[in-house]
XYZ file of C-alpha atoms in Angstrom:
348
model
C -26.234 -6.370 0.059
C -27.183 -3.943 2.623
C -25.957 -0.476 3.887
C -25.910 0.010 7.580
C -25.924 3.649 8.778
C -25.755 4.110 12.580
C -26.490 7.834 13.635
C -25.752 9.332 17.054
C -26.772 5.702 18.654
C -27.262 5.978 22.232
C -27.785 3.395 25.300
C -28.404 4.714 28.712
C -29.021 2.210 31.545
C -29.559 5.178 33.994
C -26.473 4.710 35.975
C -24.183 4.048 33.147
C -23.863 5.399 29.587
C -23.024 2.015 27.640
C -22.974 3.478 24.241
C -22.486 7.659 23.879
C -23.612 9.004 20.589
C -21.587 6.909 17.968
C -21.936 7.067 14.139
C -20.865 4.634 11.641
C -21.479 4.185 8.188
C -20.895 0.443 6.846
C -21.026 -0.103 3.026
C -22.650 -2.883 1.203
C -20.668 -6.281 1.599
C -18.369 -4.587 3.932
C -16.784 -6.510 7.052
C -16.590 -4.331 9.798
C -14.996 -5.193 13.099
C -15.949 -3.522 16.732
C -12.714 -3.649 18.705
C -12.333 -2.762 22.464
C -11.932 -3.808 26.022
C -14.696 -5.168 28.115
C -17.262 -2.728 28.831
C -16.570 -0.565 26.066
C -19.978 -1.061 24.384
C -19.210 -3.160 21.388
C -21.502 -5.748 22.097
C -24.381 -3.538 23.307
C -24.043 -1.715 19.943
C -24.193 -4.927 18.269
C -27.238 -5.900 20.299
C -28.814 -2.958 19.433
C -27.942 -3.375 15.405
C -29.811 -6.789 15.993
C -32.779 -5.677 17.631
C -31.999 -7.253 21.172
C -31.464 -3.998 23.082
C -33.487 -0.710 22.655
C -31.649 2.231 21.708
C -32.116 5.477 24.142
C -31.434 7.629 21.203
C -30.363 7.692 17.643
C -30.874 5.649 14.521
C -30.134 2.434 12.932
C -30.895 2.465 9.186
C -30.640 -0.391 6.652
C -30.548 0.866 3.384
C -31.964 3.978 4.501
C -34.971 2.616 6.509
C -34.662 3.307 10.133
C -35.075 -0.042 12.162
C -34.550 1.256 15.709
C -38.687 0.401 16.392
C -38.510 -2.708 14.240
C -38.579 -5.976 16.277
C -35.648 -8.346 15.979
C -37.390 -11.057 13.969
C -38.521 -8.485 11.105
C -34.904 -7.115 10.690
C -33.705 -9.743 8.464
C -30.481 -10.123 10.143
C -28.310 -13.510 10.777
C -26.571 -13.663 14.209
C -23.857 -16.048 15.548
C -23.249 -16.083 19.286
C -20.290 -16.848 21.293
C -21.823 -19.963 22.573
C -23.034 -20.992 19.310
C -26.539 -21.636 20.689
C -27.224 -24.891 19.075
C -30.282 -26.954 19.898
C -28.491 -30.207 21.428
C -31.323 -32.281 20.929
C -31.750 -31.486 17.083
C -29.518 -32.824 14.210
C -27.771 -30.457 12.023
C -30.228 -30.304 9.545
C -33.176 -29.654 12.061
C -30.765 -26.854 13.633
C -30.791 -25.310 10.232
C -34.395 -25.859 9.221
C -35.810 -24.502 12.401
C -35.750 -20.755 11.166
C -36.545 -21.712 7.837
C -39.617 -23.452 9.196
C -40.737 -20.653 11.421
C -40.676 -18.427 8.353
C -42.953 -20.839 6.518
C -40.309 -21.729 3.747
C -41.731 -24.579 1.622
C -40.497 -27.900 2.641
C -38.648 -28.502 -0.915
C -36.962 -24.990 -0.522
C -35.665 -25.871 2.883
C -34.016 -28.880 1.595
C -32.403 -27.069 -1.213
C -31.249 -24.289 1.052
C -29.698 -26.768 3.895
C -27.945 -28.642 1.284
C -26.551 -25.490 -0.393
C -25.303 -24.182 3.125
C -23.771 -27.065 4.324
C -21.800 -27.415 1.199
C -20.817 -23.476 1.751
C -19.426 -24.211 5.335
C -17.790 -27.543 4.203
C -20.034 -29.826 6.279
C -21.614 -32.123 3.764
C -22.409 -35.657 5.330
C -22.856 -34.066 8.782
C -26.693 -33.357 8.418
C -27.853 -36.287 10.561
C -25.159 -35.343 13.561
C -25.992 -33.921 16.764
C -24.079 -31.015 18.092
C -22.373 -33.132 20.811
C -21.017 -35.224 17.852
C -18.992 -32.416 16.483
C -15.965 -30.769 17.293
C -15.789 -26.920 18.415
C -15.037 -25.647 14.947
C -17.658 -27.949 13.354
C -20.193 -26.505 15.863
C -19.021 -22.912 14.987
C -19.451 -23.614 11.122
C -23.203 -25.092 11.850
C -23.676 -21.644 13.852
C -22.569 -19.800 10.798
C -24.623 -22.081 8.503
C -27.875 -21.532 10.849
C -27.355 -17.516 10.417
C -26.710 -17.867 6.620
C -29.523 -20.358 5.535
C -32.219 -17.773 6.186
C -30.393 -15.270 3.781
C -30.252 -12.531 5.789
C -29.233 -9.015 4.439
C -26.775 -8.476 7.431
C -24.478 -11.075 9.440
C -23.647 -10.220 13.098
C -21.242 -12.138 15.117
C -20.551 -11.691 18.616
C -17.206 -13.056 20.049
C -17.653 -16.330 17.591
C -14.305 -17.617 18.339
C -13.894 -16.919 22.035
C -14.058 -20.672 22.937
C -11.850 -22.131 20.648
C -8.247 -23.082 21.178
C -5.409 -20.732 19.579
C -4.821 -23.082 16.352
C -8.617 -23.577 15.583
C -9.113 -19.790 16.115
C -6.595 -18.826 13.508
C -8.252 -21.622 11.043
C -11.597 -20.039 11.674
C -10.650 -16.575 11.055
C -9.649 -17.528 7.426
C -12.511 -19.569 7.014
C -15.156 -16.763 8.033
C -13.439 -14.346 6.134
C -13.252 -16.337 3.069
C -16.856 -17.359 3.436
C -18.003 -13.798 3.828
C -16.319 -12.727 0.756
C -17.895 -15.356 -1.352
C -21.281 -14.475 -0.078
C -20.945 -10.872 0.055
C -22.948 -10.031 2.974
C -22.719 -6.981 5.187
C -20.976 -8.082 8.305
C -20.611 -6.633 11.661
C -17.950 -8.619 14.103
C -17.509 -8.040 17.606
C -14.059 -8.915 19.219
C -11.686 -8.001 22.061
C -8.946 -10.165 20.176
C -6.921 -7.447 18.041
C -5.637 -10.204 15.783
C -9.096 -11.256 14.978
C -10.297 -7.763 13.915
C -6.838 -6.796 12.017
C -6.802 -9.936 10.039
C -10.514 -10.200 9.131
C -11.666 -6.715 8.622
C -12.156 -4.313 5.931
C -12.292 -1.518 8.637
C -11.975 -1.594 12.532
C -13.828 0.455 14.628
C -11.784 0.966 18.010
C -14.411 1.697 20.959
C -13.347 2.936 24.802
C -15.920 3.957 27.032
C -19.024 3.761 24.859
C -17.347 6.099 22.338
C -15.590 5.509 18.931
C -11.903 6.392 19.331
C -10.869 5.544 15.729
C -12.296 4.191 12.441
C -9.879 3.101 9.971
C -8.356 0.189 7.862
C -6.300 -2.194 9.838
C -3.083 -0.703 8.498
C -4.560 2.775 9.527
C -5.296 1.482 12.950
C -1.739 0.098 13.428
C 0.609 2.212 11.673
C -1.352 5.623 12.137
C -3.235 5.495 15.556
C -5.479 8.757 16.287
C -4.397 8.732 19.898
C -2.074 7.398 22.705
C -4.943 5.091 23.823
C -5.460 3.508 20.753
C -1.853 2.916 20.037
C -1.226 1.221 23.270
C -4.504 -0.811 22.952
C -3.522 -2.199 19.227
C -0.505 -4.412 19.459
C 2.805 -3.554 21.066
C 4.297 -0.129 20.841
C 7.144 2.083 22.164
C 6.021 5.480 23.333
C 8.593 7.819 22.795
C 8.917 11.664 23.765
C 11.201 14.170 22.375
C 11.396 17.999 21.673
C 11.635 19.626 18.559
C 14.850 21.547 17.537
C 15.957 22.751 14.202
C 13.401 20.919 12.334
C 14.493 17.755 14.224
C 12.956 15.718 17.310
C 15.686 15.282 19.854
C 14.538 11.640 21.375
C 16.257 8.914 23.437
C 16.331 6.978 20.070
C 18.476 9.701 18.359
C 17.467 12.354 16.248
C 14.235 12.066 13.934
C 12.833 14.388 11.218
C 10.115 16.792 13.022
C 6.674 15.737 11.677
C 4.625 18.699 9.800
C 2.772 20.824 12.118
C 5.130 20.938 15.076
C 7.048 23.938 15.674
C 10.384 24.688 17.350
C 10.325 23.710 21.079
C 7.264 21.717 20.753
C 7.141 18.649 23.257
C 6.104 15.737 21.040
C 5.108 12.062 21.811
C 5.572 9.474 18.889
C 4.437 6.074 18.570
C 7.039 3.310 17.275
C 6.101 -0.112 16.778
C 8.762 -2.741 18.013
C 9.297 -4.264 14.308
C 9.924 -0.805 13.130
C 13.324 -0.299 14.870
C 16.449 -1.513 12.966
C 18.935 -3.506 15.593
C 22.449 -3.404 14.622
C 25.736 -4.276 16.220
C 27.755 -1.704 17.807
C 30.418 -2.470 15.395
C 28.338 -2.059 12.404
C 29.774 1.706 11.709
C 26.385 3.112 11.882
C 26.534 6.627 13.622
C 22.460 7.468 13.600
C 20.317 6.023 16.126
C 21.369 5.423 19.650
C 23.507 3.092 21.951
C 21.548 0.512 24.045
C 21.903 -2.621 25.714
C 19.818 -5.618 25.578
C 18.363 -6.752 28.708
C 16.732 -9.889 27.701
C 15.443 -11.624 24.757
C 12.423 -13.936 23.995
C 12.389 -16.380 20.808
C 9.256 -17.060 19.259
C 9.755 -19.110 16.102
C 9.397 -16.150 13.640
C 10.403 -13.238 15.786
C 12.954 -12.440 18.398
C 11.555 -9.909 20.946
C 14.109 -8.103 22.703
C 13.935 -5.678 25.537
C 16.554 -2.947 25.562
C 17.785 -0.208 27.766
C 18.670 3.114 26.040
C 21.312 5.487 27.475
C 18.813 7.615 29.055
C 17.724 4.565 31.612
C 14.382 4.131 29.462
C 13.289 0.634 28.388
C 12.038 -0.266 25.220
C 10.938 -3.309 22.755
C 12.365 -4.505 19.559
C 11.303 -7.032 17.443
C 13.337 -8.617 14.535
C 13.728 -11.965 12.545
C 15.842 -14.595 14.017
C 18.511 -14.842 11.204
C 20.820 -12.144 13.401
C 20.886 -13.087 17.058
C 22.024 -10.715 19.951
C 22.821 -12.103 23.277
C 21.764 -10.812 26.812
C 24.129 -7.997 27.869
C 25.303 -7.344 24.084
C 25.586 -3.509 23.465
C 23.958 -2.582 20.229
C 22.976 0.251 18.054
C 19.058 1.311 17.466
C 18.056 3.271 14.302
C 14.667 4.154 13.424
C 13.887 4.882 9.829
C 11.964 8.451 9.252
C 8.832 6.859 7.844
C 8.423 4.359 10.844
C 7.398 6.468 13.494
C 3.763 8.256 13.955
C 3.102 11.278 15.976
C 0.493 11.259 18.639
C 0.338 14.914 19.446
C 2.122 16.859 22.048
C 2.841 15.847 25.611
C 0.890 16.898 28.142
């Protein structure tokens, strides 16, 4: 296993700064996801780690050794691409053998490694098939096997599930994460899909405009976003504004406890996830919170997504389990437990 240290890494294309002085420390065996919108610099960062792009400035260290000027073939990385990049004229076995033969691995060891990695990705019996004879998920597993068969120090994945349908994507998330844990390899994964990053990663690196906006565990990123931009990018969120008065925050959701560090009169911005709001019948007897009217509702099986209008005219989103259903037009009461909102700073 290998520790990766990225220090003030920059990529300047002249007219645009794709990556702007980012620093990340990735522990041995850790699974890190680079998450952000298109053009944020995540794929460029991955390509610099791999050696496919030259860094303008900064360092990339593998176990303390700076590899910025080391060619890609000598960095000992395994790469999985979005389009799989399998050789269509070669069988699965030949695809897997290619990298080993280029490294002049003895034939007996080539056979042993291929058998081992096919078992690892659950493709025993597929060695003689061609990529066209495989499903999308099977092709993806071959691409993973080809990256792992060379026994690299680091595994890099660039949007590897983007071409799969929704159900297969969910299955492959679990498969890749379980495989990474079994192998124990340090992994950097690029995605714009929040669900992938949240379900697969030890930590998530959120990027905007070539910079790092936040690094944290999936729960940190979701429940304690560092900024309004992060809060709005990762999942659904209600942005609530209020004023601190007498140790409380006065909001359209009702009166909430004032977070530490915000003085009297502060105009504060809060992040409130839709599932954090308790939705009660108007007749429940609950006095805290605020009154609201249901504008619309969307049933998705495990959740009901409601759009509500509060008394001040603002619209918010609330998600609940479908045990208790409310109809469009119903008057309800919304209540926010004190531990379920997160301060984002003072309003501009």
